[in-house]
GROMACS .gro file of C-alpha atoms in nm:
model
  479
    1MET     CA    1  -1.048   3.190   1.075
    2THR     CA    2  -1.257   2.928   0.945
    3ILE     CA    3  -1.215   2.559   1.121
    4ARG     CA    4  -1.306   2.251   0.953
    5GLU     CA    5  -1.405   1.980   1.191
    6PHE     CA    6  -1.356   1.600   1.180
    7PRO     CA    7  -1.642   1.369   1.281
    8PRO     CA    8  -1.611   1.235   1.624
    9GLY     CA    9  -1.438   0.936   1.685
   10PHE     CA   10  -1.204   0.992   1.354
   11LEU     CA   11  -0.927   0.770   1.350
   12TRP     CA   12  -0.580   0.962   1.346
   13GLY     CA   13  -0.254   0.730   1.283
   14ALA     CA   14   0.019   0.637   1.121
   15ALA     CA   15   0.158   0.358   0.881
   16ALA     CA   16   0.465   0.155   0.858
   17ALA     CA   17   0.562  -0.230   0.700
   18ALA     CA   18   0.746  -0.503   0.844
   19TYR     CA   19   1.024  -0.571   0.589
   20GLN     CA   20   1.076  -0.150   0.575
   21ILE     CA   21   1.112  -0.101   0.967
   22GLU     CA   22   1.199  -0.430   1.155
   23GLY     CA   23   1.504  -0.571   1.044
   24ALA     CA   24   1.643  -0.888   1.226
   25VAL     CA   25   1.606  -1.043   0.888
   26HIS     CA   26   1.757  -1.400   1.048
   27ALA     CA   27   1.630  -1.365   1.391
   28ASP     CA   28   1.380  -1.590   1.582
   29GLY     CA   29   1.326  -1.819   1.270
   30ARG     CA   30   1.275  -1.599   1.009
   31THR     CA   31   1.332  -1.715   0.699
   32PRO     CA   32   1.421  -1.512   0.353
   33SER     CA   33   1.124  -1.304   0.162
   34ILE     CA   34   1.098  -1.199  -0.183
   35TRP     CA   35   1.249  -0.902  -0.104
   36ASP     CA   36   1.557  -0.999   0.082
   37THR     CA   37   1.643  -1.194  -0.263
   38PHE     CA   38   1.542  -0.918  -0.485
   39VAL     CA   39   1.794  -0.644  -0.332
   40THR     CA   40   2.085  -0.855  -0.391
   41VAL     CA   41   2.008  -0.941  -0.780
   42PRO     CA   42   2.273  -0.757  -1.003
   43GLY     CA   43   2.114  -0.475  -1.176
   44ALA     CA   44   1.773  -0.444  -0.934
   45ILE     CA   45   1.697  -0.093  -0.840
   46LEU     CA   46   1.792  -0.138  -0.476
   47HIS     CA   47   2.105  -0.379  -0.558
   48GLY     CA   48   2.320  -0.364  -0.234
   49ASP     CA   49   2.073  -0.169   0.000
   50THR     CA   50   1.913  -0.432   0.213
   51ALA     CA   51   1.693  -0.355   0.489
   52ASP     CA   52   1.875  -0.639   0.685
   53VAL     CA   53   1.896  -0.356   0.994
   54ALA     CA   54   1.626  -0.126   0.860
   55CYS     CA   55   1.528   0.048   1.171
   56GLU     CA   56   1.583  -0.205   1.423
   57HIS     CA   57   1.228  -0.172   1.518
   58TYR     CA   58   1.210  -0.561   1.595
   59GLU     CA   59   1.472  -0.476   1.895
   60ARG     CA   60   1.328  -0.117   1.974
   61MET     CA   61   0.955  -0.177   1.940
   62PRO     CA   62   0.862  -0.079   2.306
   63GLN     CA   63   1.038   0.289   2.252
   64ASP     CA   64   0.876   0.308   1.921
   65VAL     CA   65   0.548   0.247   2.050
   66ALA     CA   66   0.606   0.466   2.360
   67LEU     CA   67   0.689   0.756   2.084
   68MET     CA   68   0.371   0.700   1.911
   69LYS     CA   69   0.201   0.752   2.219
   70ARG     CA   70   0.388   1.085   2.303
   71LEU     CA   71   0.288   1.209   1.958
   72GLY     CA   72  -0.069   1.131   2.022
   73LEU     CA   73  -0.121   0.880   1.744
   74ALA     CA   74  -0.452   0.721   1.812
   75SER     CA   75  -0.407   0.417   1.574
   76TYR     CA   76  -0.096   0.204   1.449
   77ARG     CA   77  -0.107   0.050   1.103
   78PHE     CA   78   0.168  -0.239   1.073
   79SER     CA   79   0.212  -0.549   0.849
   80LEU     CA   80   0.309  -0.871   0.986
   81ALA     CA   81   0.611  -1.047   0.815
   82TRP     CA   82   0.459  -1.378   0.665
   83PRO     CA   83   0.834  -1.526   0.686
   84ARG     CA   84   0.822  -1.463   1.030
   85VAL     CA   85   0.539  -1.610   1.141
   86CYS     CA   86   0.535  -1.904   0.906
   87PRO     CA   87   0.885  -1.927   0.762
   88ASP     CA   88   0.903  -2.038   0.431
   89GLY     CA   89   0.544  -2.030   0.409
   90GLY     CA   90   0.516  -2.338   0.591
   91ALA     CA   91   0.408  -2.414   0.977
   92LEU     CA   92   0.342  -2.135   1.277
   93ASN     CA   93   0.685  -2.027   1.420
   94PRO     CA   94   0.568  -1.912   1.776
   95ALA     CA   95   0.891  -1.702   1.837
   96GLY     CA   96   0.803  -1.506   1.517
   97LEU     CA   97   0.473  -1.438   1.618
   98ASP     CA   98   0.538  -1.380   1.966
   99PHE     CA   99   0.680  -1.023   1.859
  100TYR     CA  100   0.338  -0.929   1.699
  101ARG     CA  101   0.169  -1.036   2.009
  102ARG     CA  102   0.399  -0.823   2.211
  103LEU     CA  103   0.355  -0.536   1.970
  104THR     CA  104  -0.036  -0.582   1.980
  105ASP     CA  105  -0.017  -0.575   2.358
  106GLU     CA  106   0.208  -0.297   2.397
  107LEU     CA  107  -0.007  -0.078   2.167
  108LEU     CA  108  -0.313  -0.191   2.366
  109ASP     CA  109  -0.147  -0.112   2.701
  110THR     CA  110  -0.081   0.249   2.576
  111GLY     CA  111  -0.436   0.323   2.422
  112ILE     CA  112  -0.326   0.276   2.049
  113THR     CA  113  -0.567   0.099   1.840
  114PRO     CA  114  -0.354  -0.188   1.644
  115PHE     CA  115  -0.463  -0.176   1.273
  116PRO     CA  116  -0.278  -0.475   1.098
  117THR     CA  117  -0.241  -0.565   0.753
  118LEU     CA  118  -0.159  -0.957   0.690
  119TYR     CA  119   0.038  -0.890   0.348
  120HIS     CA  120   0.255  -0.608   0.270
  121TRP     CA  121   0.453  -0.769  -0.022
  122ASP     CA  122   0.697  -0.959   0.189
  123LEU     CA  123   0.620  -1.318   0.052
  124PRO     CA  124   0.839  -1.613   0.142
  125GLN     CA  125   1.098  -1.680  -0.107
  126ALA     CA  126   1.019  -2.035  -0.060
  127LEU     CA  127   0.651  -1.994  -0.219
  128GLU     CA  128   0.797  -1.800  -0.500
  129ASP     CA  129   1.037  -2.060  -0.576
  130ARG     CA  130   0.720  -2.286  -0.631
  131GLY     CA  131   0.551  -2.013  -0.869
  132GLY     CA  132   0.468  -1.749  -0.612
  133TRP     CA  133   0.141  -1.552  -0.678
  134THR     CA  134   0.107  -1.670  -1.030
  135ASN     CA  135   0.066  -2.061  -0.861
  136ARG     CA  136  -0.293  -2.097  -0.707
  137ASP     CA  137  -0.173  -2.285  -0.422
  138THR     CA  138  -0.024  -1.943  -0.275
  139ALA     CA  139  -0.362  -1.825  -0.235
  140TYR     CA  140  -0.456  -2.109   0.054
  141ARG     CA  141  -0.094  -2.076   0.200
  142PHE     CA  142  -0.198  -1.714   0.239
  143LEU     CA  143  -0.520  -1.861   0.437
  144ASP     CA  144  -0.327  -2.096   0.663
  145TYR     CA  145  -0.093  -1.817   0.757
  146ALA     CA  146  -0.370  -1.553   0.797
  147MET     CA  147  -0.560  -1.782   1.015
  148ALA     CA  148  -0.284  -1.865   1.232
  149VAL     CA  149  -0.247  -1.512   1.287
  150HIS     CA  150  -0.608  -1.480   1.381
  151ASP     CA  151  -0.598  -1.761   1.627
  152ALA     CA  152  -0.325  -1.581   1.784
  153LEU     CA  153  -0.433  -1.227   1.805
  154GLY     CA  154  -0.817  -1.220   1.715
  155ASP     CA  155  -0.949  -1.175   2.071
  156ARG     CA  156  -0.737  -0.844   2.073
  157ILE     CA  157  -0.770  -0.691   1.713
  158ASP     CA  158  -1.074  -0.592   1.580
  159SER     CA  159  -1.018  -0.487   1.247
  160TRP     CA  160  -0.791  -0.658   0.975
  161THR     CA  161  -0.664  -0.562   0.651
  162THR     CA  162  -0.600  -0.882   0.423
  163LEU     CA  163  -0.377  -0.679   0.151
  164ASN     CA  164  -0.177  -0.383   0.071
  165GLU     CA  165  -0.179  -0.250  -0.285
  166PRO     CA  166  -0.215  -0.575  -0.441
  167TRP     CA  167  -0.149  -0.391  -0.762
  168CYS     CA  168   0.201  -0.341  -0.672
  169SER     CA  169   0.233  -0.702  -0.566
  170ALA     CA  170   0.074  -0.831  -0.916
  171PHE     CA  171   0.167  -0.574  -1.194
  172MET     CA  172   0.512  -0.416  -1.040
  173GLY     CA  173   0.621  -0.772  -0.942
  174TYR     CA  174   0.539  -1.001  -1.235
  175THR     CA  175   0.472  -0.774  -1.528
  176GLY     CA  176   0.696  -0.493  -1.503
  177GLY     CA  177   0.968  -0.635  -1.284
  178GLY     CA  178   1.037  -0.330  -1.098
  179HIS     CA  179   0.939  -0.469  -0.756
  180ALA     CA  180   1.007  -0.823  -0.595
  181PRO     CA  181   1.007  -1.076  -0.729
  182GLY     CA  182   1.128  -0.892  -1.048
  183ARG     CA  183   0.975  -1.114  -1.289
  184GLN     CA  184   0.879  -0.968  -1.654
  185GLU     CA  185   0.595  -1.220  -1.794
  186GLY     CA  186   0.330  -1.000  -1.924
  187VAL     CA  187  -0.031  -1.132  -1.834
  188ALA     CA  188   0.109  -1.305  -1.558
  189GLY     CA  189   0.029  -0.976  -1.345
  190VAL     CA  190  -0.315  -1.060  -1.424
  191VAL     CA  191  -0.300  -1.429  -1.292
  192ALA     CA  192  -0.116  -1.313  -1.007
  193ALA     CA  193  -0.380  -1.029  -0.937
  194HIS     CA  194  -0.650  -1.287  -0.936
  195HIS     CA  195  -0.482  -1.533  -0.688
  196LEU     CA  196  -0.433  -1.226  -0.456
  197LEU     CA  197  -0.787  -1.175  -0.480
  198LEU     CA  198  -0.837  -1.535  -0.404
  199GLY     CA  199  -0.648  -1.539  -0.106
  200HIS     CA  200  -0.826  -1.195   0.022
  201GLY     CA  201  -1.162  -1.374  -0.042
  202LEU     CA  202  -1.066  -1.700   0.143
  203PHE     CA  203  -0.966  -1.519   0.471
  204VAL     CA  204  -1.304  -1.301   0.430
  205ASP     CA  205  -1.482  -1.611   0.415
  206ALA     CA  206  -1.308  -1.771   0.699
  207PHE     CA  207  -1.336  -1.474   0.928
  208ARG     CA  208  -1.699  -1.458   0.843
  209GLY     CA  209  -1.738  -1.805   0.926
  210ARG     CA  210  -1.579  -1.724   1.263
  211GLY     CA  211  -1.848  -1.442   1.352
  212GLY     CA  212  -1.627  -1.187   1.227
  213THR     CA  213  -1.900  -0.925   1.137
  214ALA     CA  214  -1.932  -0.546   1.236
  215ASP     CA  215  -2.220  -0.581   1.478
  216ARG     CA  216  -1.993  -0.794   1.684
  217GLY     CA  217  -1.734  -0.508   1.667
  218LYS     CA  218  -1.497  -0.727   1.429
  219THR     CA  219  -1.437  -0.576   1.085
  220VAL     CA  220  -1.229  -0.654   0.746
  221GLY     CA  221  -1.148  -0.491   0.445
  222ILE     CA  222  -0.878  -0.441   0.164
  223THR     CA  223  -0.621  -0.152   0.121
  224LEU     CA  224  -0.583  -0.071  -0.272
  225ASN     CA  225  -0.392   0.202  -0.424
  226PRO     CA  226  -0.652   0.331  -0.693
  227THR     CA  227  -0.559   0.620  -0.908
  228VAL     CA  228  -0.695   0.865  -1.140
  229ALA     CA  229  -0.654   0.806  -1.505
  230ASP     CA  230  -0.668   1.141  -1.710
  231PRO     CA  231  -0.543   1.136  -2.083
  232PHE     CA  232  -0.259   1.394  -2.151
  233ASP     CA  233  -0.438   1.509  -2.454
  234PRO     CA  234  -0.798   1.451  -2.455
  235SER     CA  235  -0.839   1.512  -2.807
  236ARG     CA  236  -0.577   1.244  -2.899
  237GLU     CA  237  -0.763   0.946  -2.928
  238GLU     CA  238  -0.436   0.732  -2.843
  239ASP     CA  239  -0.433   0.902  -2.520
  240VAL     CA  240  -0.757   0.871  -2.421
  241ASP     CA  241  -0.741   0.492  -2.482
  242ALA     CA  242  -0.410   0.489  -2.266
  243ALA     CA  243  -0.598   0.628  -1.996
  244ARG     CA  244  -0.879   0.383  -2.044
  245ARG     CA  245  -0.600   0.119  -2.023
  246LEU     CA  246  -0.445   0.234  -1.725
  247ASP     CA  247  -0.764   0.272  -1.530
  248GLY     CA  248  -0.829  -0.120  -1.636
  249PHE     CA  249  -0.535  -0.242  -1.519
  250HIS     CA  250  -0.471  -0.010  -1.230
  251ASN     CA  251  -0.815   0.020  -1.094
  252ARG     CA  252  -1.089  -0.161  -1.232
  253VAL     CA  253  -0.887  -0.509  -1.224
  254PHE     CA  254  -0.949  -0.515  -0.861
  255LEU     CA  255  -1.281  -0.279  -0.787
  256ASP     CA  256  -1.464  -0.473  -1.039
  257PRO     CA  257  -1.452  -0.813  -0.880
  258LEU     CA  258  -1.415  -0.695  -0.537
  259PHE     CA  259  -1.757  -0.476  -0.582
  260HIS     CA  260  -1.940  -0.616  -0.868
  261GLY     CA  261  -1.824  -0.975  -0.879
  262LYS     CA  262  -1.675  -0.957  -1.262
  263TYR     CA  263  -1.332  -0.853  -1.393
  264PRO     CA  264  -1.397  -0.567  -1.674
  265ASP     CA  265  -1.468  -0.671  -2.021
  266ASP     CA  266  -1.211  -0.464  -2.170
  267LEU     CA  267  -0.948  -0.613  -1.950
  268GLU     CA  268  -1.050  -0.961  -2.144
  269SER     CA  269  -1.015  -0.776  -2.480
  270ASP     CA  270  -0.705  -0.562  -2.410
  271THR     CA  271  -0.531  -0.920  -2.303
  272ASP     CA  272  -0.671  -1.090  -2.610
  273GLY     CA  273  -0.390  -1.319  -2.741
  274MET     CA  274  -0.161  -1.302  -2.408
  275LEU     CA  275  -0.076  -1.644  -2.241
  276PHE     CA  276   0.074  -1.734  -1.936
  277ASP     CA  277   0.176  -2.096  -1.913
  278ALA     CA  278   0.038  -2.145  -2.232
  279LYS     CA  279  -0.355  -2.041  -2.121
  280PRO     CA  280  -0.531  -1.698  -2.109
  281TRP     CA  281  -0.569  -1.580  -1.777
  282GLN     CA  282  -0.925  -1.625  -1.773
  283ASP     CA  283  -0.856  -2.005  -1.764
  284PHE     CA  284  -0.682  -1.937  -1.379
  285VAL     CA  285  -1.047  -1.783  -1.285
  286LEU     CA  286  -1.249  -2.112  -1.129
  287ASP     CA  287  -1.606  -2.141  -1.062
  288GLY     CA  288  -1.681  -1.991  -0.703
  289ASP     CA  289  -1.351  -1.754  -0.728
  290LEU     CA  290  -1.544  -1.469  -0.754
  291GLU     CA  291  -1.828  -1.525  -0.535
  292LEU     CA  292  -1.546  -1.529  -0.280
  293ILE     CA  293  -1.376  -1.224  -0.393
  294SER     CA  294  -1.702  -1.020  -0.400
  295ARG     CA  295  -1.784  -1.115  -0.031
  296PRO     CA  296  -1.920  -0.751   0.139
  297LEU     CA  297  -1.625  -0.588   0.315
  298ASP     CA  298  -1.659  -0.353   0.623
  299PHE     CA  299  -1.399  -0.121   0.493
  300LEU     CA  300  -1.180  -0.025   0.208
  301GLY     CA  301  -0.828   0.114   0.270
  302VAL     CA  302  -0.727   0.379   0.005
  303ASN     CA  303  -0.356   0.470  -0.053
  304PHE     CA  304  -0.293   0.807  -0.243
  305TYR     CA  305   0.002   0.977  -0.341
  306HIS     CA  306  -0.086   1.104  -0.697
  307GLY     CA  307  -0.292   1.074  -1.002
  308ASP     CA  308  -0.172   0.979  -1.346
  309VAL     CA  309  -0.190   1.156  -1.657
  310PRO     CA  310  -0.059   0.891  -1.933
  311ALA     CA  311  -0.004   0.947  -2.299
  312ALA     CA  312  -0.001   0.655  -2.556
  313LEU     CA  313   0.327   0.559  -2.718
  314PRO     CA  314   0.494   0.689  -2.954
  315TYR     CA  315   0.541   1.002  -2.793
  316ASP     CA  316   0.768   1.267  -2.924
  317ALA     CA  317   0.899   1.403  -2.616
  318GLN     CA  318   1.271   1.480  -2.460
  319PRO     CA  319   1.309   1.257  -2.137
  320GLY     CA  320   1.323   1.595  -1.925
  321GLU     CA  321   0.973   1.645  -2.024
  322LEU     CA  322   0.876   1.301  -1.857
  323LEU     CA  323   0.813   1.259  -1.483
  324GLY     CA  324   1.142   1.119  -1.332
  325SER     CA  325   0.952   0.882  -1.106
  326ARG     CA  326   0.859   0.691  -1.413
  327ILE     CA  327   1.214   0.619  -1.534
  328GLU     CA  328   1.331   0.354  -1.341
  329HIS     CA  329   1.688   0.380  -1.187
  330SER     CA  330   1.842   0.037  -1.275
  331SER     CA  331   2.090  -0.102  -1.525
  332ARG     CA  332   1.813  -0.369  -1.581
  333PRO     CA  333   1.568  -0.310  -1.864
  334ARG     CA  334   1.238  -0.303  -1.716
  335GLN     CA  335   0.897  -0.339  -1.900
  336SER     CA  336   0.568  -0.141  -1.815
  337PRO     CA  337   0.358  -0.288  -1.571
  338TYR     CA  338   0.031  -0.260  -1.793
  339PRO     CA  339   0.063  -0.541  -2.031
  340GLY     CA  340   0.021  -0.488  -2.379
  341ALA     CA  341   0.137  -0.120  -2.566
  342GLY     CA  342   0.316   0.088  -2.313
  343MET     CA  343   0.250   0.438  -2.184
  344VAL     CA  344   0.439   0.759  -2.068
  345PHE     CA  345   0.356   1.028  -1.793
  346PRO     CA  346   0.463   1.383  -1.939
  347ARG     CA  347   0.473   1.644  -1.698
  348THR     CA  348   0.161   1.855  -1.686
  349GLY     CA  349   0.303   2.179  -1.512
  350ARG     CA  350   0.179   2.077  -1.193
  351PRO     CA  351   0.402   2.130  -0.877
  352THR     CA  352   0.602   1.806  -0.763
  353THR     CA  353   0.727   1.641  -0.477
  354ASP     CA  354   1.112   1.559  -0.412
  355ARG     CA  355   1.064   1.230  -0.557
  356ASP     CA  356   0.901   1.381  -0.855
  357TRP     CA  357   0.561   1.294  -0.814
  358GLU     CA  358   0.293   1.569  -0.926
  359ILE     CA  359   0.072   1.710  -0.647
  360ASP     CA  360  -0.282   1.727  -0.727
  361PRO     CA  361  -0.525   1.701  -0.414
  362VAL     CA  362  -0.826   1.759  -0.642
  363ALA     CA  363  -0.772   1.416  -0.782
  364PHE     CA  364  -0.781   1.275  -0.459
  365THR     CA  365  -1.144   1.428  -0.395
  366ARG     CA  366  -1.263   1.278  -0.721
  367LEU     CA  367  -1.101   0.954  -0.658
  368LEU     CA  368  -1.312   0.915  -0.340
  369VAL     CA  369  -1.599   1.036  -0.490
  370ARG     CA  370  -1.594   0.801  -0.769
  371LEU     CA  371  -1.560   0.520  -0.542
  372LYS     CA  372  -1.882   0.598  -0.358
  373ASP     CA  373  -2.073   0.661  -0.696
  374VAL     CA  374  -1.939   0.380  -0.875
  375TYR     CA  375  -1.888   0.119  -0.663
  376ASP     CA  376  -2.101   0.206  -0.328
  377ALA     CA  377  -1.761   0.150  -0.151
  378PRO     CA  378  -1.798   0.091   0.234
  379PRO     CA  379  -1.669   0.317   0.508
  380VAL     CA  380  -1.303   0.417   0.384
  381TYR     CA  381  -0.990   0.466   0.590
  382ILE     CA  382  -0.704   0.633   0.412
  383THR     CA  383  -0.459   0.391   0.496
  384GLU     CA  384  -0.155   0.564   0.345
  385ASN     CA  385  -0.116   0.947   0.207
  386GLY     CA  386   0.231   1.131   0.275
  387VAL     CA  387   0.512   1.279   0.079
  388MET     CA  388   0.886   1.221   0.054
  389ALA     CA  389   1.091   1.458   0.119
  390CYS     CA  390   1.497   1.517   0.160
  391ASP     CA  391   1.457   1.583   0.514
  392VAL     CA  392   1.789   1.708   0.713
  393VAL     CA  393   1.823   1.749   1.107
  394GLU     CA  394   1.940   2.109   1.181
  395ASP     CA  395   2.009   2.159   1.551
  396GLY     CA  396   1.831   1.889   1.635
  397ALA     CA  397   1.508   1.963   1.450
  398VAL     CA  398   1.349   1.884   1.102
  399HIS     CA  399   1.157   2.161   0.956
  400ASP     CA  400   0.975   1.963   0.703
  401THR     CA  401   0.719   2.237   0.602
  402ALA     CA  402   0.647   2.071   0.269
  403ARG     CA  403   0.535   1.755   0.410
  404GLN     CA  404   0.303   1.945   0.671
  405ARG     CA  405   0.164   2.144   0.340
  406PHE     CA  406   0.105   1.809   0.127
  407ILE     CA  407  -0.069   1.667   0.393
  408GLU     CA  408  -0.281   1.954   0.486
  409GLN     CA  409  -0.356   2.000   0.139
  410HIS     CA  410  -0.473   1.630   0.125
  411LEU     CA  411  -0.673   1.660   0.411
  412HIS     CA  412  -0.885   1.933   0.277
  413ALA     CA  413  -0.932   1.740  -0.010
  414MET     CA  414  -1.052   1.446   0.193
  415LEU     CA  415  -1.282   1.703   0.345
  416ASP     CA  416  -1.443   1.802   0.009
  417ALA     CA  417  -1.511   1.443  -0.067
  418MET     CA  418  -1.669   1.394   0.291
  419ASP     CA  419  -1.902   1.704   0.191
  420ARG     CA  420  -2.012   1.516  -0.089
  421GLY     CA  421  -2.120   1.203   0.105
  422VAL     CA  422  -1.778   0.985   0.116
  423ASP     CA  423  -1.767   0.798   0.468
  424VAL     CA  424  -1.403   0.834   0.562
  425ARG     CA  425  -1.350   0.701   0.879
  426GLY     CA  426  -0.974   0.763   0.946
  427TYR     CA  427  -0.660   0.899   0.842
  428PHE     CA  428  -0.306   0.725   0.844
  429VAL     CA  429   0.015   0.896   0.741
  430TRP     CA  430   0.268   0.723   0.537
  431SER     CA  431   0.469   0.703   0.742
  432PHE     CA  432   0.557   0.685   1.121
  433MET     CA  433   0.926   0.689   1.103
  434ASP     CA  434   1.186   0.715   0.802
  435ASN     CA  435   1.246   0.373   0.655
  436PHE     CA  436   1.351   0.114   0.351
  437GLU     CA  437   1.135   0.230   0.063
  438TRP     CA  438   1.054   0.017  -0.214
  439SER     CA  439   1.224   0.169  -0.485
  440TYR     CA  440   1.481   0.409  -0.322
  441GLY     CA  441   1.595   0.234  -0.057
  442PHE     CA  442   1.708   0.477   0.263
  443ALA     CA  443   1.798   0.785   0.043
  444HIS     CA  444   1.417   0.901   0.041
  445ARG     CA  445   1.198   0.958   0.354
  446PHE     CA  446   0.859   0.986   0.400
  447GLY     CA  447   0.851   0.952   0.793
  448LEU     CA  448   0.693   1.190   1.031
  449VAL     CA  449   0.982   1.076   1.242
  450HIS     CA  450   1.348   1.110   1.151
  451VAL     CA  451   1.598   0.790   1.176
  452ASP     CA  452   1.968   0.846   1.164
  453TYR     CA  453   2.037   0.501   1.007
  454ASP     CA  454   2.406   0.490   1.183
  455THR     CA  455   2.254   0.593   1.531
  456GLN     CA  456   1.946   0.468   1.524
  457VAL     CA  457   1.832   0.805   1.684
  458ARG     CA  458   1.436   0.909   1.656
  459THR     CA  459   1.364   1.268   1.591
  460PRO     CA  460   1.017   1.375   1.602
  461LYS     CA  461   0.999   1.624   1.274
  462ASP     CA  462   0.801   1.966   1.267
  463SER     CA  463   0.526   1.754   1.082
  464ALA     CA  464   0.520   1.502   1.381
  465LEU     CA  465   0.448   1.761   1.620
  466TRP     CA  466   0.194   1.960   1.397
  467PHE     CA  467   0.006   1.622   1.303
  468SER     CA  468  -0.011   1.523   1.669
  469ARG     CA  469  -0.179   1.892   1.737
  470LEU     CA  470  -0.422   1.816   1.464
  471ALA     CA  471  -0.530   1.488   1.595
  472ALA     CA  472  -0.568   1.616   1.953
  473GLN     CA  473  -0.790   1.883   1.822
  474ASN     CA  474  -0.969   1.693   1.547
  475ARG     CA  475  -1.014   1.994   1.322
  476LEU     CA  476  -0.828   2.181   1.035
  477PRO     CA  477  -0.818   2.560   0.999
  478VAL     CA  478  -0.861   2.705   0.671
  479ALA     CA  479  -0.570   2.909   0.564
   0.00000   0.00000   0.00000
């Protein structure tokens, strides 16, 4: 049997996010986030399916960390809840911050490296009431919150991620309306994207000012969810252009300012005539912003689940010929998260997950190589990769062979990219345990660990036991 080896010191871990697992939404001074509000709006995708309890991680954290230790995780990627640390986006709340002090200490005491994300979509509702990420002031409030966290934990945490998937925050939140705060305001998504990047840049600048450099063992990065955009019909000019637009609004709107210090030229032409607050989005980009945004990073987090194969509208197809994950399950109409002309995602014939996402590990390799070749990306961590499956407990076990197969395929694809010179330093499964999922509530499961939401019993799935052995051996057999 052929064996593929990972580099010495390769970081194996699993990921989760505060809103999805913590519960305790009213405990210790926490105030509402935009997700607490969004899930109660009639017509929202998750109306009535709240995360008030979630996985009770806020109360069960020591036991959960002990389970991570038993499974051999070397690192845990978690997020901090802004409304818990700085309620309403205001002053520091010591009681809320203390939870993350205890979590950090618990991880370190068990030999697990904390890998925190400062923002995983749970904006304080009070800041949204003042405009949210379309308000430039939110970037400065993010800096205040982030530096308060760094003040408290910077002596024990070495690696910091500013934002998780700002595409979802900006375009799903402010253009498409499918995620909190549920606004459908066209080019507002680009304005929100800029202010998210500004908040990122402000923290990086302050972090560097405090001596946060890799040669001192302190690193900072950002996590994106870039896609591979292939036209459904390469001979159809409209589909080729749809793929270009998707790449611009999904990938290059973040990658170009971060690594090239500018926004793509075609982003400007694609939004020509679109206004937010009676102004083009370019008016929200002030002198000095791009210099902050493009400050060099120590690592890039990459989340990957699938590529995208768009077809331009109009497209003559029956609904069953389109990928179901693109059809929002809601009584409230949705707009495309891409400003301007819409697009659809026809089936290509590839196998799909239970969530109806197409499985394309080759696209993962292509994406990682592109980040190296086009953007000269810094070292990469795969901060999310995994699969939703309809898992059930049978005789005390969960036989989730599809999850193991998916992860294995993508690890091979990642190794293919590493063979082509991509510097990948670690891999985090999404997710550590089943939890509240942003578009499907608790009905769909991504976890290595099964959670019975009625009893809160945790059951490691077969994939968790397999992943534990893989991480310990640091090598992957070739079937």
